[in-house]
mmCIF file of C-alpha atoms and ligand atoms in Angstrom:
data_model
loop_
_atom_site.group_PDB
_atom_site.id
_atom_site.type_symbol
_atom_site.label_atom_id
_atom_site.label_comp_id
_atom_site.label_asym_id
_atom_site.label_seq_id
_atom_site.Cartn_x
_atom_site.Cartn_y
_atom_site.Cartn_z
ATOM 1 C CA UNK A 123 1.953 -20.677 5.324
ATOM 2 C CA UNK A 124 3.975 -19.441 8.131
ATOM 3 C CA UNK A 125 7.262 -17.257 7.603
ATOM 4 C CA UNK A 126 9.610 -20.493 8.048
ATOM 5 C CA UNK A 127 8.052 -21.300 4.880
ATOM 6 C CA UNK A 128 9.472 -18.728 3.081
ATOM 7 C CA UNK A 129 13.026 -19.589 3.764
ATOM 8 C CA UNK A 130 14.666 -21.829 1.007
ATOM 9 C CA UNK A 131 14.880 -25.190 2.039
ATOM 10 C CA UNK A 132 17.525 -26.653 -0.738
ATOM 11 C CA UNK A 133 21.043 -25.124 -2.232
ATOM 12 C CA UNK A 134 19.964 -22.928 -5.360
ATOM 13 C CA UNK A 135 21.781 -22.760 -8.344
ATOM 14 C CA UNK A 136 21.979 -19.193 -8.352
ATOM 15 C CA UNK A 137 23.178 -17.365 -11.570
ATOM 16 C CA UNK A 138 26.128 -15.356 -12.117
ATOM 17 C CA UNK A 139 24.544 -11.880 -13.088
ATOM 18 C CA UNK A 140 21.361 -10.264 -14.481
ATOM 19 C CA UNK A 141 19.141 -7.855 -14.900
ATOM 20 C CA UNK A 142 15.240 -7.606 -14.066
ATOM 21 C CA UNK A 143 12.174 -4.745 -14.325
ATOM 22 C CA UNK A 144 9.429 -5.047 -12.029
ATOM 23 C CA UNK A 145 6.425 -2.134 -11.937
ATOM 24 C CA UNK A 146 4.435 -2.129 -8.912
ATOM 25 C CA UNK A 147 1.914 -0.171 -8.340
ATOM 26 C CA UNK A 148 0.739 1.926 -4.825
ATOM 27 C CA UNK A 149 -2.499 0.907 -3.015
ATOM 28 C CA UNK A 150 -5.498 2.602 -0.923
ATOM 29 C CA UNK A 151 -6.738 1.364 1.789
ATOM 30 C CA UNK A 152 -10.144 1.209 2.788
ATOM 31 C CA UNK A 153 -9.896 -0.349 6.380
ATOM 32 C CA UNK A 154 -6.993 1.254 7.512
ATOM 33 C CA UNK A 155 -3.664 -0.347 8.592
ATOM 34 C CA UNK A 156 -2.849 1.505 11.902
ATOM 35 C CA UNK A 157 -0.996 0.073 14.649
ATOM 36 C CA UNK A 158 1.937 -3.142 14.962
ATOM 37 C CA UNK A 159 3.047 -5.854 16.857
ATOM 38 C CA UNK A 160 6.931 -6.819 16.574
ATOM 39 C CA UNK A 161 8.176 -7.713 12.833
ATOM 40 C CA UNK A 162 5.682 -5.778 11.038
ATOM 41 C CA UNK A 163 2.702 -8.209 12.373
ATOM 42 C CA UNK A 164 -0.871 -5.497 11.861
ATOM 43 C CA UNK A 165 -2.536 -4.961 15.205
ATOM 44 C CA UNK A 166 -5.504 -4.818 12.713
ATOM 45 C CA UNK A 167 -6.296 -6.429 9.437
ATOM 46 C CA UNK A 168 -6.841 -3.923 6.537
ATOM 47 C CA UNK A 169 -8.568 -4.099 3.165
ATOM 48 C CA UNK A 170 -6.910 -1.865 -0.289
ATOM 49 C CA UNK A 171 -8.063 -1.370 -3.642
ATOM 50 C CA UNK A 172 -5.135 -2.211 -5.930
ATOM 51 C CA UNK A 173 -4.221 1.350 -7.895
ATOM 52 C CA UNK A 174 -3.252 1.533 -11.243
ATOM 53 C CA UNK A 175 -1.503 5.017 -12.040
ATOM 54 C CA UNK A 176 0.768 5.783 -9.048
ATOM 55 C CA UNK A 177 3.506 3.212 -9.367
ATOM 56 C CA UNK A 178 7.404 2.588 -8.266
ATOM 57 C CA UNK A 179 9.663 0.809 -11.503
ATOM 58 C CA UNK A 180 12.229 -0.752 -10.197
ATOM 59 C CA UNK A 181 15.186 -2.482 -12.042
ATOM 60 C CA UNK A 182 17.819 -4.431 -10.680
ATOM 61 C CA UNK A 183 21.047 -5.853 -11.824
ATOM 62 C CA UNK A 184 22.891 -8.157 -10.009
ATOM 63 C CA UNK A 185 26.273 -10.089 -10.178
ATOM 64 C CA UNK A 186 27.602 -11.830 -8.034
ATOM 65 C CA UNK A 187 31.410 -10.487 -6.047
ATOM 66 C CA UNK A 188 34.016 -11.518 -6.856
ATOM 67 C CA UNK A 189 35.786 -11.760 -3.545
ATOM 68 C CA UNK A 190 33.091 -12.602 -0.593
ATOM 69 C CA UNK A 191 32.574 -9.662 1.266
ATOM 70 C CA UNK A 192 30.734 -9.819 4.480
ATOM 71 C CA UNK A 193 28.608 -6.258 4.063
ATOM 72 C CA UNK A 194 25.394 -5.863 1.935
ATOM 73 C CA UNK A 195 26.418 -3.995 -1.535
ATOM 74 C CA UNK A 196 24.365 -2.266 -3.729
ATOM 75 C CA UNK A 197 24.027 1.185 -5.433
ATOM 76 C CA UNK A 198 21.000 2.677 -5.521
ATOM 77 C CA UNK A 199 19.533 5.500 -7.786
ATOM 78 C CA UNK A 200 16.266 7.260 -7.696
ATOM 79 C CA UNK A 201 15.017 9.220 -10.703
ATOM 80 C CA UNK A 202 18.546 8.824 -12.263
ATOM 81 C CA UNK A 203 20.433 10.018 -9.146
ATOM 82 C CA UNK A 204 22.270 8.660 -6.985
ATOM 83 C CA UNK A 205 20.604 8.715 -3.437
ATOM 84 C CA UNK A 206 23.170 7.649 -0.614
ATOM 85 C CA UNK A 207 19.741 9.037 1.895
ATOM 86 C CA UNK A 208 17.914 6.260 1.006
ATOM 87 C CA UNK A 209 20.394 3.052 1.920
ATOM 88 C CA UNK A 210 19.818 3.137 5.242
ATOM 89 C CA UNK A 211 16.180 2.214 5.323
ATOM 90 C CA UNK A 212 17.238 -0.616 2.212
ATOM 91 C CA UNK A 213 20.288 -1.809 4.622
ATOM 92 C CA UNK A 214 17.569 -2.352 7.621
ATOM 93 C CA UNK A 215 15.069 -3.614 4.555
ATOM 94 C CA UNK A 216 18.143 -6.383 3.520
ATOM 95 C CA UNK A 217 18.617 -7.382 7.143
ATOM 96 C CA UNK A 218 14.896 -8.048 7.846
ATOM 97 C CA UNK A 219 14.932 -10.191 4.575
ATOM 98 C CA UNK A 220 18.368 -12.155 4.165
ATOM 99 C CA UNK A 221 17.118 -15.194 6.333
ATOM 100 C CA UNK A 222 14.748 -15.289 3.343
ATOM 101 C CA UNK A 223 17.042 -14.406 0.654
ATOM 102 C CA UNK A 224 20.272 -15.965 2.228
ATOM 103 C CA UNK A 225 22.179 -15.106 -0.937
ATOM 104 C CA UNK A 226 21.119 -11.155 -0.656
ATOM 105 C CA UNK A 227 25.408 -10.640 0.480
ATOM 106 C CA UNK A 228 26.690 -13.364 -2.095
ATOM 107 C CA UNK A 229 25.647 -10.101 -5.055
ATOM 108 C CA UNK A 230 26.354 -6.428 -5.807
ATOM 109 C CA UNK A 231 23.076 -5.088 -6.777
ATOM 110 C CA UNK A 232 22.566 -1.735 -8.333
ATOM 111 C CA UNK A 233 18.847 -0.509 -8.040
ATOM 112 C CA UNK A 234 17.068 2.110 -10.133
ATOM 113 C CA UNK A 235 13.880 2.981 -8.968
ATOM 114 C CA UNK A 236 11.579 5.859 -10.910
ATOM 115 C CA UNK A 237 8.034 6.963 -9.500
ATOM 116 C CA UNK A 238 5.271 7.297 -12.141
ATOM 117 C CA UNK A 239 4.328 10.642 -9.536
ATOM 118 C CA UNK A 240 6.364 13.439 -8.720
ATOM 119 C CA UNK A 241 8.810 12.986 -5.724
ATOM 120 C CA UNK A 242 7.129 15.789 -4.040
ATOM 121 C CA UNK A 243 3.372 14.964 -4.021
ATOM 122 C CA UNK A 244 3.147 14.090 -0.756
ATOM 123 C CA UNK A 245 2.115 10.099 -1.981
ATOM 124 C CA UNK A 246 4.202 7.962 -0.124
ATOM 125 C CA UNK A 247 5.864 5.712 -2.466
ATOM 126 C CA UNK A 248 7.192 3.182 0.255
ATOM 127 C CA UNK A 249 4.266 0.583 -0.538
ATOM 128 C CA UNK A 250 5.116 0.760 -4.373
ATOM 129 C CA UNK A 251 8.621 0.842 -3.647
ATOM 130 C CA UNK A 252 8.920 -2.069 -1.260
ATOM 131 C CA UNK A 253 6.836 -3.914 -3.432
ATOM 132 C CA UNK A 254 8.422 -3.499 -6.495
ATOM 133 C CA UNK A 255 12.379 -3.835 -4.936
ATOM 134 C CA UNK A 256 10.538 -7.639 -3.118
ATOM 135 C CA UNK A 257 9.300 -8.671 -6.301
ATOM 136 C CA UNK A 258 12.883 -8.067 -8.518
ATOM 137 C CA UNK A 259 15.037 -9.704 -5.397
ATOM 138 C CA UNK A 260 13.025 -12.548 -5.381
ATOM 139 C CA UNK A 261 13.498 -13.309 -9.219
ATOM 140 C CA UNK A 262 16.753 -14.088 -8.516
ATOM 141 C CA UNK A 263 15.559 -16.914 -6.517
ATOM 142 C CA UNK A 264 13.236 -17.785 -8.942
ATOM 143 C CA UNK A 265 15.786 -17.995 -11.456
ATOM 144 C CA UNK A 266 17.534 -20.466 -9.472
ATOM 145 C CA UNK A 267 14.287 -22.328 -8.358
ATOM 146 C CA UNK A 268 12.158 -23.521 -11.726
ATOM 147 C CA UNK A 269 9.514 -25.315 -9.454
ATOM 148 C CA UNK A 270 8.536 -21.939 -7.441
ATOM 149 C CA UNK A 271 5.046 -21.362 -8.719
ATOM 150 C CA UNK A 272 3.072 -18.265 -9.404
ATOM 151 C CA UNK A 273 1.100 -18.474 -6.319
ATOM 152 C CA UNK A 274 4.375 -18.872 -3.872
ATOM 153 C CA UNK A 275 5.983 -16.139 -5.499
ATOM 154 C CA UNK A 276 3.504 -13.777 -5.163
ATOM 155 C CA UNK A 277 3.057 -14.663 -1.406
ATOM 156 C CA UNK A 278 6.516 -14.876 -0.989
ATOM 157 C CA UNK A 279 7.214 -11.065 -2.622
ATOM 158 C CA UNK A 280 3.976 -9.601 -0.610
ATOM 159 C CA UNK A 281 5.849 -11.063 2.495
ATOM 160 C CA UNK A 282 9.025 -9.818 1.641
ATOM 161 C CA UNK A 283 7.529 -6.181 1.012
ATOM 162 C CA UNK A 284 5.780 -6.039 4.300
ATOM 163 C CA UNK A 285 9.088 -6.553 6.083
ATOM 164 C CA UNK A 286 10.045 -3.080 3.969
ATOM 165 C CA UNK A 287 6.740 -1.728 4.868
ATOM 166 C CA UNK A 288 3.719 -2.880 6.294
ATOM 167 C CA UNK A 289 1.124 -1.627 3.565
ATOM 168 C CA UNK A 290 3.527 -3.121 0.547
ATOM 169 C CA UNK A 291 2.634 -6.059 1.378
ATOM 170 C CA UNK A 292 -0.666 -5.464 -0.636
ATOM 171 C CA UNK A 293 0.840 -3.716 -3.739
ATOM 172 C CA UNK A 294 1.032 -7.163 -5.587
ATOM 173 C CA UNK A 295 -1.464 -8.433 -6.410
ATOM 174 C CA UNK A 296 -4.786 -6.673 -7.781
ATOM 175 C CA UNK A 297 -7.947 -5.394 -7.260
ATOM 176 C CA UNK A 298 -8.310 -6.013 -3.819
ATOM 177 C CA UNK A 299 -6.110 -6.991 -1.495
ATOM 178 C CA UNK A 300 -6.835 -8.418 2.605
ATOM 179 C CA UNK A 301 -4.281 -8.384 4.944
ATOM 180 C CA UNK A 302 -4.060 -9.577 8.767
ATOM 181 C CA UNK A 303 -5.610 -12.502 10.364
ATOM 182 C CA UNK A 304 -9.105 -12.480 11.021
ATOM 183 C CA UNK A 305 -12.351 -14.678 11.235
ATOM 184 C CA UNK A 306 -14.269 -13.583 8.160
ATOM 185 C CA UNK A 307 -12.030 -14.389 5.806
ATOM 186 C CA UNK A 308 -10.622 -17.882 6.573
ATOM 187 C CA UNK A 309 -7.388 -17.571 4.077
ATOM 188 C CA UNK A 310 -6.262 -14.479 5.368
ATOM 189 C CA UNK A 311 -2.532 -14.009 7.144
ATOM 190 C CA UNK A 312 -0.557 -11.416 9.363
ATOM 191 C CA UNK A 313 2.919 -12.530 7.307
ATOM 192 C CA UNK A 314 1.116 -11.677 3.576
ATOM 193 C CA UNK A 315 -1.595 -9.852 1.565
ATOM 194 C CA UNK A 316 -4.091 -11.897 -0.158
ATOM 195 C CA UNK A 317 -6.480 -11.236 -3.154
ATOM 196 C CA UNK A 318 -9.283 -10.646 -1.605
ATOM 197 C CA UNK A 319 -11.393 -14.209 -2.069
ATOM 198 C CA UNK A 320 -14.715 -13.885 -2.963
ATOM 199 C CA UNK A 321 -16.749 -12.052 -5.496
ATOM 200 C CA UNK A 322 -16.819 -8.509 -5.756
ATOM 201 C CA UNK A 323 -20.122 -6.986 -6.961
ATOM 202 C CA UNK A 324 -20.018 -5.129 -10.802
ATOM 203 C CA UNK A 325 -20.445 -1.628 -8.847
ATOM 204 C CA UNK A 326 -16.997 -1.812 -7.304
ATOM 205 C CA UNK A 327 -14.994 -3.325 -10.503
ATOM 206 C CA UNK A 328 -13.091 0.065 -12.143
ATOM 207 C CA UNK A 329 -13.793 1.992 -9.142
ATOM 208 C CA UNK A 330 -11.639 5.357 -9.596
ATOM 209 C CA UNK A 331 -9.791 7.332 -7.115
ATOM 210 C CA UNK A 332 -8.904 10.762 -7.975
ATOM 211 C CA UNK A 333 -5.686 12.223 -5.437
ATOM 212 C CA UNK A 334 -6.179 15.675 -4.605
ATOM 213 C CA UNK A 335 -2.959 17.150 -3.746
ATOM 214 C CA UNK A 336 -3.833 19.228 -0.599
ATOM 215 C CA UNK A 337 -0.189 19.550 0.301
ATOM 216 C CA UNK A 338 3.160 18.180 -1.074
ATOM 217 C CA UNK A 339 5.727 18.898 1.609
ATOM 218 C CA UNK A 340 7.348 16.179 4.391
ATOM 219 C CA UNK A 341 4.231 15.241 6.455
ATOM 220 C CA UNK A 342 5.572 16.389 10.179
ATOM 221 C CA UNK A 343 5.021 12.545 11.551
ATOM 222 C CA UNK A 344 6.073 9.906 10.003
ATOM 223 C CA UNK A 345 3.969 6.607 9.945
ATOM 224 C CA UNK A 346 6.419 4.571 11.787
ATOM 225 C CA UNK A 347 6.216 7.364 14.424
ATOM 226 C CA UNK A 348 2.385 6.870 14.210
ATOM 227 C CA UNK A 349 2.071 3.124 14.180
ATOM 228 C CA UNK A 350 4.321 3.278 17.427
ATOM 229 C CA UNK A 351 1.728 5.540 19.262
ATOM 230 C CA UNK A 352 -0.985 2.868 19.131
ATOM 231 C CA UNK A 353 0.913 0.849 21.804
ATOM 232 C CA UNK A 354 -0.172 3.668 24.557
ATOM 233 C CA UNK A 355 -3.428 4.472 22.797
ATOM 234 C CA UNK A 356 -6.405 4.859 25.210
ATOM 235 C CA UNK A 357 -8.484 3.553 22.518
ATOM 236 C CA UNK A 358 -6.420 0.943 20.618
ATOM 237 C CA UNK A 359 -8.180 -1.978 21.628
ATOM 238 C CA UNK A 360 -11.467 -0.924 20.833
ATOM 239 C CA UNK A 361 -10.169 0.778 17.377
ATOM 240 C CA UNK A 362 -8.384 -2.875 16.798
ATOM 241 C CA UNK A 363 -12.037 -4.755 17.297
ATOM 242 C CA UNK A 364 -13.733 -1.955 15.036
ATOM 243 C CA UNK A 365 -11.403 -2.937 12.189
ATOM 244 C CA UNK A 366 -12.372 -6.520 12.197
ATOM 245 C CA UNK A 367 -16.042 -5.615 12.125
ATOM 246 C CA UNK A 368 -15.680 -3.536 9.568
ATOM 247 C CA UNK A 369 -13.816 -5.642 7.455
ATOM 248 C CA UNK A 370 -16.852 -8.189 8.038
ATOM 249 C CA UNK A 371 -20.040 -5.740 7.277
ATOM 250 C CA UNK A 372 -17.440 -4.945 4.065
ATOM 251 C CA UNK A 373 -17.616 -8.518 2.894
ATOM 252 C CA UNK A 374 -21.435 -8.211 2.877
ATOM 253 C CA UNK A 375 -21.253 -4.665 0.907
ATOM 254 C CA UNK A 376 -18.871 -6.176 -1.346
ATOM 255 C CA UNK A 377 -21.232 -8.751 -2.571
ATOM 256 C CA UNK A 378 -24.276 -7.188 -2.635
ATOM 257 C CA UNK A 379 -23.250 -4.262 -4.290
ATOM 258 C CA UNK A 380 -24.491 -1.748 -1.500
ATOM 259 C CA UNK A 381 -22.543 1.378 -2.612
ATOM 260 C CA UNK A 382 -24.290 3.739 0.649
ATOM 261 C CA UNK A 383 -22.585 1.463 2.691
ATOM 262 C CA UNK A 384 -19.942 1.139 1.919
ATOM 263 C CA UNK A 385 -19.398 4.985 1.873
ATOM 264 C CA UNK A 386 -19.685 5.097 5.644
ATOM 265 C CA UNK A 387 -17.557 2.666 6.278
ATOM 266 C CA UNK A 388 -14.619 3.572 3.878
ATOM 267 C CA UNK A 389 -15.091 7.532 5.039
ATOM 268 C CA UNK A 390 -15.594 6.240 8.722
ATOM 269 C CA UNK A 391 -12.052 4.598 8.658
ATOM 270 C CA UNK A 392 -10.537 7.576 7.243
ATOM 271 C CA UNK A 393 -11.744 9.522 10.150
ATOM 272 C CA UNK A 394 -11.453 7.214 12.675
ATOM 273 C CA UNK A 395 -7.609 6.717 11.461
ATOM 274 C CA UNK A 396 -6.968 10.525 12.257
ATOM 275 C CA UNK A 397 -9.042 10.755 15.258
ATOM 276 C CA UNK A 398 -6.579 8.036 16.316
ATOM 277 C CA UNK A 399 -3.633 10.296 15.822
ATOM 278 C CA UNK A 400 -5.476 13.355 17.443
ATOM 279 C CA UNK A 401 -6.073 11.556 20.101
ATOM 280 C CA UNK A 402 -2.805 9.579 21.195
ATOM 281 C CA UNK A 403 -0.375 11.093 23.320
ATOM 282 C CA UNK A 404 0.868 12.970 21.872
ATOM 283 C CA UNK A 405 -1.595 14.044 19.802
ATOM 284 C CA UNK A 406 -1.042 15.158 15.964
ATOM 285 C CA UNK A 407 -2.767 16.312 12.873
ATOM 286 C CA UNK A 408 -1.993 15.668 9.550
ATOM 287 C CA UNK A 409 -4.940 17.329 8.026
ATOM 288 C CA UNK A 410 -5.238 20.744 6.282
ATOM 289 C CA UNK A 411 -7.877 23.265 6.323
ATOM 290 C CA UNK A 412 -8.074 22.176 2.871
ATOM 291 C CA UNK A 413 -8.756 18.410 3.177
ATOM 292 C CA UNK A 414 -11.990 19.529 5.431
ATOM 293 C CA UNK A 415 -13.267 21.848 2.370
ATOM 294 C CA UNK A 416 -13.130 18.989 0.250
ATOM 295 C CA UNK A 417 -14.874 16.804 2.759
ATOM 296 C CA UNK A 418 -17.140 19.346 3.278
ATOM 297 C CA UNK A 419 -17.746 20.180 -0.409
ATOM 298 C CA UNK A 420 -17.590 16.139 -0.943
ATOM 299 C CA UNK A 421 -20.533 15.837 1.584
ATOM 300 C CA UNK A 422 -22.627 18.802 0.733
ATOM 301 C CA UNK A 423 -22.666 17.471 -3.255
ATOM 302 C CA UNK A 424 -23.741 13.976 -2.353
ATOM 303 C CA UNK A 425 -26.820 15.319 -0.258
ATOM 304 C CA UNK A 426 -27.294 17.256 -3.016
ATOM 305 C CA UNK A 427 -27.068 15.149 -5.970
ATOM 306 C CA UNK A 428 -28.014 11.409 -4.440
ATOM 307 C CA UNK A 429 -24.785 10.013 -6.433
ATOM 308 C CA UNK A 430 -21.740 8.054 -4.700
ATOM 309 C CA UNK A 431 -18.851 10.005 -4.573
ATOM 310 C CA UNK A 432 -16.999 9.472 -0.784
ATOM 311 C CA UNK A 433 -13.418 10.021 0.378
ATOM 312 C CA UNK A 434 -10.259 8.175 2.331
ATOM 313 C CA UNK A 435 -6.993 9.502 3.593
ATOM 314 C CA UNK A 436 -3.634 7.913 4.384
ATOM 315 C CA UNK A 437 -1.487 8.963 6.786
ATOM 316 C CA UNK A 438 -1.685 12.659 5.572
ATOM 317 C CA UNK A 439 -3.396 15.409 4.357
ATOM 318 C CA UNK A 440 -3.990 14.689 0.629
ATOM 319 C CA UNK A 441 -7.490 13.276 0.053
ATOM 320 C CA UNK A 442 -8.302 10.131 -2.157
ATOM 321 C CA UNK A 443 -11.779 10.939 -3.938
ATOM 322 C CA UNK A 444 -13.631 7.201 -4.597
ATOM 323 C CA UNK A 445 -16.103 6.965 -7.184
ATOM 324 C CA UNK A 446 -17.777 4.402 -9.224
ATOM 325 C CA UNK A 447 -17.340 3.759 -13.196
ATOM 326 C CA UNK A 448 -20.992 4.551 -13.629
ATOM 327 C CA UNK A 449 -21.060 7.873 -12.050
ATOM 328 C CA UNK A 450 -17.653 8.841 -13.406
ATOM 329 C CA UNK A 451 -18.440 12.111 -15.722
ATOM 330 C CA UNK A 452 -20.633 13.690 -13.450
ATOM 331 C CA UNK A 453 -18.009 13.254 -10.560
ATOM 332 C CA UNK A 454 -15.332 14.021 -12.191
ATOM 333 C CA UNK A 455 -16.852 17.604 -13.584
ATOM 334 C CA UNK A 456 -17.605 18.182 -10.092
ATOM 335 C CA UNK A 457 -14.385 17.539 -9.074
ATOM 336 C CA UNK A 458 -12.732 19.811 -11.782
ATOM 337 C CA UNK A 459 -15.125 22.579 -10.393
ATOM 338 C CA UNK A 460 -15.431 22.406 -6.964
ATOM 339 C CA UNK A 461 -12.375 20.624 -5.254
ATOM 340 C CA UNK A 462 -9.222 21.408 -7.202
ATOM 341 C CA UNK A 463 -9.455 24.693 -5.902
ATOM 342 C CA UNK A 464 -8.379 22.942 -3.031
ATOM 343 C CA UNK A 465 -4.757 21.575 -4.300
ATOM 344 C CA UNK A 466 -1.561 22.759 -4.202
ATOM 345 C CA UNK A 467 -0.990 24.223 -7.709
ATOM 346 C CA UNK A 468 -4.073 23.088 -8.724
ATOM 347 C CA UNK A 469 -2.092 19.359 -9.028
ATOM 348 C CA UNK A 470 -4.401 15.996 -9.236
ATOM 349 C CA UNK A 471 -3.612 12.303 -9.920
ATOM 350 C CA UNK A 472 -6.422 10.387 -11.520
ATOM 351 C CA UNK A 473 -6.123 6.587 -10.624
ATOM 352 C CA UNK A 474 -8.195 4.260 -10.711
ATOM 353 C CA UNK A 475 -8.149 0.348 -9.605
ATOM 354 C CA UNK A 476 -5.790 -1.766 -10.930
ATOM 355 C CA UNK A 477 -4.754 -5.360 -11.264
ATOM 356 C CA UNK A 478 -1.249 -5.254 -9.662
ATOM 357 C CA UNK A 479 2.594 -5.502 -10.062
ATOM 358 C CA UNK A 480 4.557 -6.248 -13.752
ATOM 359 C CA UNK A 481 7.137 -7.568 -14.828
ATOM 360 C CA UNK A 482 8.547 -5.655 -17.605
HETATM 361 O O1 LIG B 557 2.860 0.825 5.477
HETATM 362 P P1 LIG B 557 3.035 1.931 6.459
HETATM 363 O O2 LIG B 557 3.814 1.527 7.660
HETATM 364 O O3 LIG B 557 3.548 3.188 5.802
HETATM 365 O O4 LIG B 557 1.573 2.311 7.040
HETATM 366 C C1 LIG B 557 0.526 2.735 6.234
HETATM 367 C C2 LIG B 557 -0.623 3.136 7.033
HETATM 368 C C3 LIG B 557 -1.798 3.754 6.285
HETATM 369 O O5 LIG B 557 -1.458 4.131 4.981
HETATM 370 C C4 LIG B 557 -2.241 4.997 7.039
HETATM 371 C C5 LIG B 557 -2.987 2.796 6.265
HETATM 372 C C6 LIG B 557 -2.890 1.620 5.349
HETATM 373 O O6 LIG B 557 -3.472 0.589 5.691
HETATM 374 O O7 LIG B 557 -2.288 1.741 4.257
#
């Protein structure tokens, strides 16, 4: 599949008006996303677990003008409010898209979007929210189209997403999800997310993640800002290579179930993802003296204790802890004790993977 495939190839019936729910949910990555090439292509492939909890509902209700206007028009509402903010970064999402969706400007659309987490947790909802706003526009096509099957749609919505953002591409499908080309895993694609192909061993099915809310405010760089910096990093190249070899020993670690393994490679990525941003030019941080307690607490109770608890970051200062069904009680105790000390307010998400976006 390349992206002309995603354009429609034959005049759609397309209907007058209606209404459609999609809830999709946010995703964490394991081999981090960091770094692109023109039109949201990855520098690097990347590897998420699916979550279940932190999700964007999105419904949209469309009918079409009634005098052709050339403009995009749409309303848009977030938690109930109107949020004029927003429509830039959904005009520039519509643009990227149309040749995709060429009737996007034939419709007024009004879009209501709700978080399942608070606005202000610091979780970025633009994977959950791309995803879900891709998945609703592209009913309308399949409304139109009756021989679009499941597996085009879904490749078709994870494309659309990561034109909105990069990382929505894999809040689709569930419980793993590869994206970006690269040898080890023959199916995979720059344009789209894939379900990861292969058998996962029983120690990584209902793996939990439990969000520690370090800080809630605006991070101070955004992403974009932070993708952007790769292109002058003194170490992108090599950082580019070390994602495809991770991605590889992860394949093995999936199957075989090796959990100690897989802990230095998910905690390696986190820390390799901010080294790369305190160490571009310029540099940033988007880590708290709080995120390195909890490492440090995270580390100091697995040499203590022999068990698999490890951690990730995104692209900020809240820390995702990872653990495995089996170990889930003691963790979590530990947790309640030792690292929500740590949050603002004392606020947590528990998540948990999940099998991906719903219609509703
Ligand atoms: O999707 P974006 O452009 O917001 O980038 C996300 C980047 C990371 O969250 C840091 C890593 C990833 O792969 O999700």
């Amino acid at each position: 599949m390349t992206e002309k495939d995603f354009i429609p190839d034959q005049i759609l019936e397309l209907p007058e008006s209606g209404k459609v729910t999609w809830k999709a949910p946010s995703n964490i990555a394991l081999v981090k996303y960091w770094g692109k090439k023109p039109n949201q292509i990855p520098a690097n492939p990347s590897i998420s677990f699916t979550l279940d909890a932190c999700a964007t509902t999105t419904t949209l209700s469309f009918e079409k003008k009634k005098i052709t206007s050339n403009g995009f028009s749409f309303d848009f509402s977030f938690e109930g409010k109107a949020k004029d903010d927003f429509k830039p970064k959904i005009v520039t999402f519509f643009e990227r898209i149309e040749t995709y969706l060429p009737f996007l400007k034939q419709y007024h659309l009004t879009i209501e979007t709700h978080n399942s987490f608070p606005h202000s947790s610091g979780i970025a909802s633009s994977a959950s929210g791309m995803a879900a706003l891709a998945l609703c526009l592209l009913s309308i096509e399949r409304q139109a189209d009756s021989k679009m099957d499941e597996d085009f749609f879904k490749q078709k919505a994870s494309f659309l997403a990561r034109l909105g953002s990069g990382s929505a591409c894999r809040s689709i499908e569930g419980d793993i999800v590869q994206w970006g080309k690269t040898s080890s895993i023959p199916e995979s694609s720059d344009v789209y997310g894939i379900k990861y192909p292969f058998d996962t061993h029983q120690n990584f099915k209902n793996y939990h993640d439990t969000i520690l809310l370090v800080h809630k405010g605006q991070k101070q760089v955004s992403s974009s800002v932070g993708h952007d910096l790769m292109h002058v990093h003194p170490f992108a190249e090599r950082r580019f290579q070390q994602a495809h070899d991770n991605l590889e020993r992860l394949k093995t670690i999936f199957s075989s179930g090796d959990i100690d393994t897989f802990i230095q490679i998910v905690e390696g990525e986190a820390l390799t993802l901010h080294a790369m941003m305190m160490t571009g030019s310029p540099y940033f941080m988007l880590m708290k003296p709080n995120t390195l307690e909890i490492i440090n607490k995270i580390w100091q109770y697995r040499e203590a204790n022999g068990n698999h608890v490890c951690f990730t970051l995104d692209a900020g200062a809240n820390v995702h802890v990872l653990y495995p069904e089996a170990e889930k009680e003691e963790i979590f105790r530990f947790i309640q004790k030792e690292l929500v000390q740590f949050c603002e307010n004392g606020h947590y998400i528990c998540d948990r993977i999940g099998f991906g976006a719903k219609k509703l």
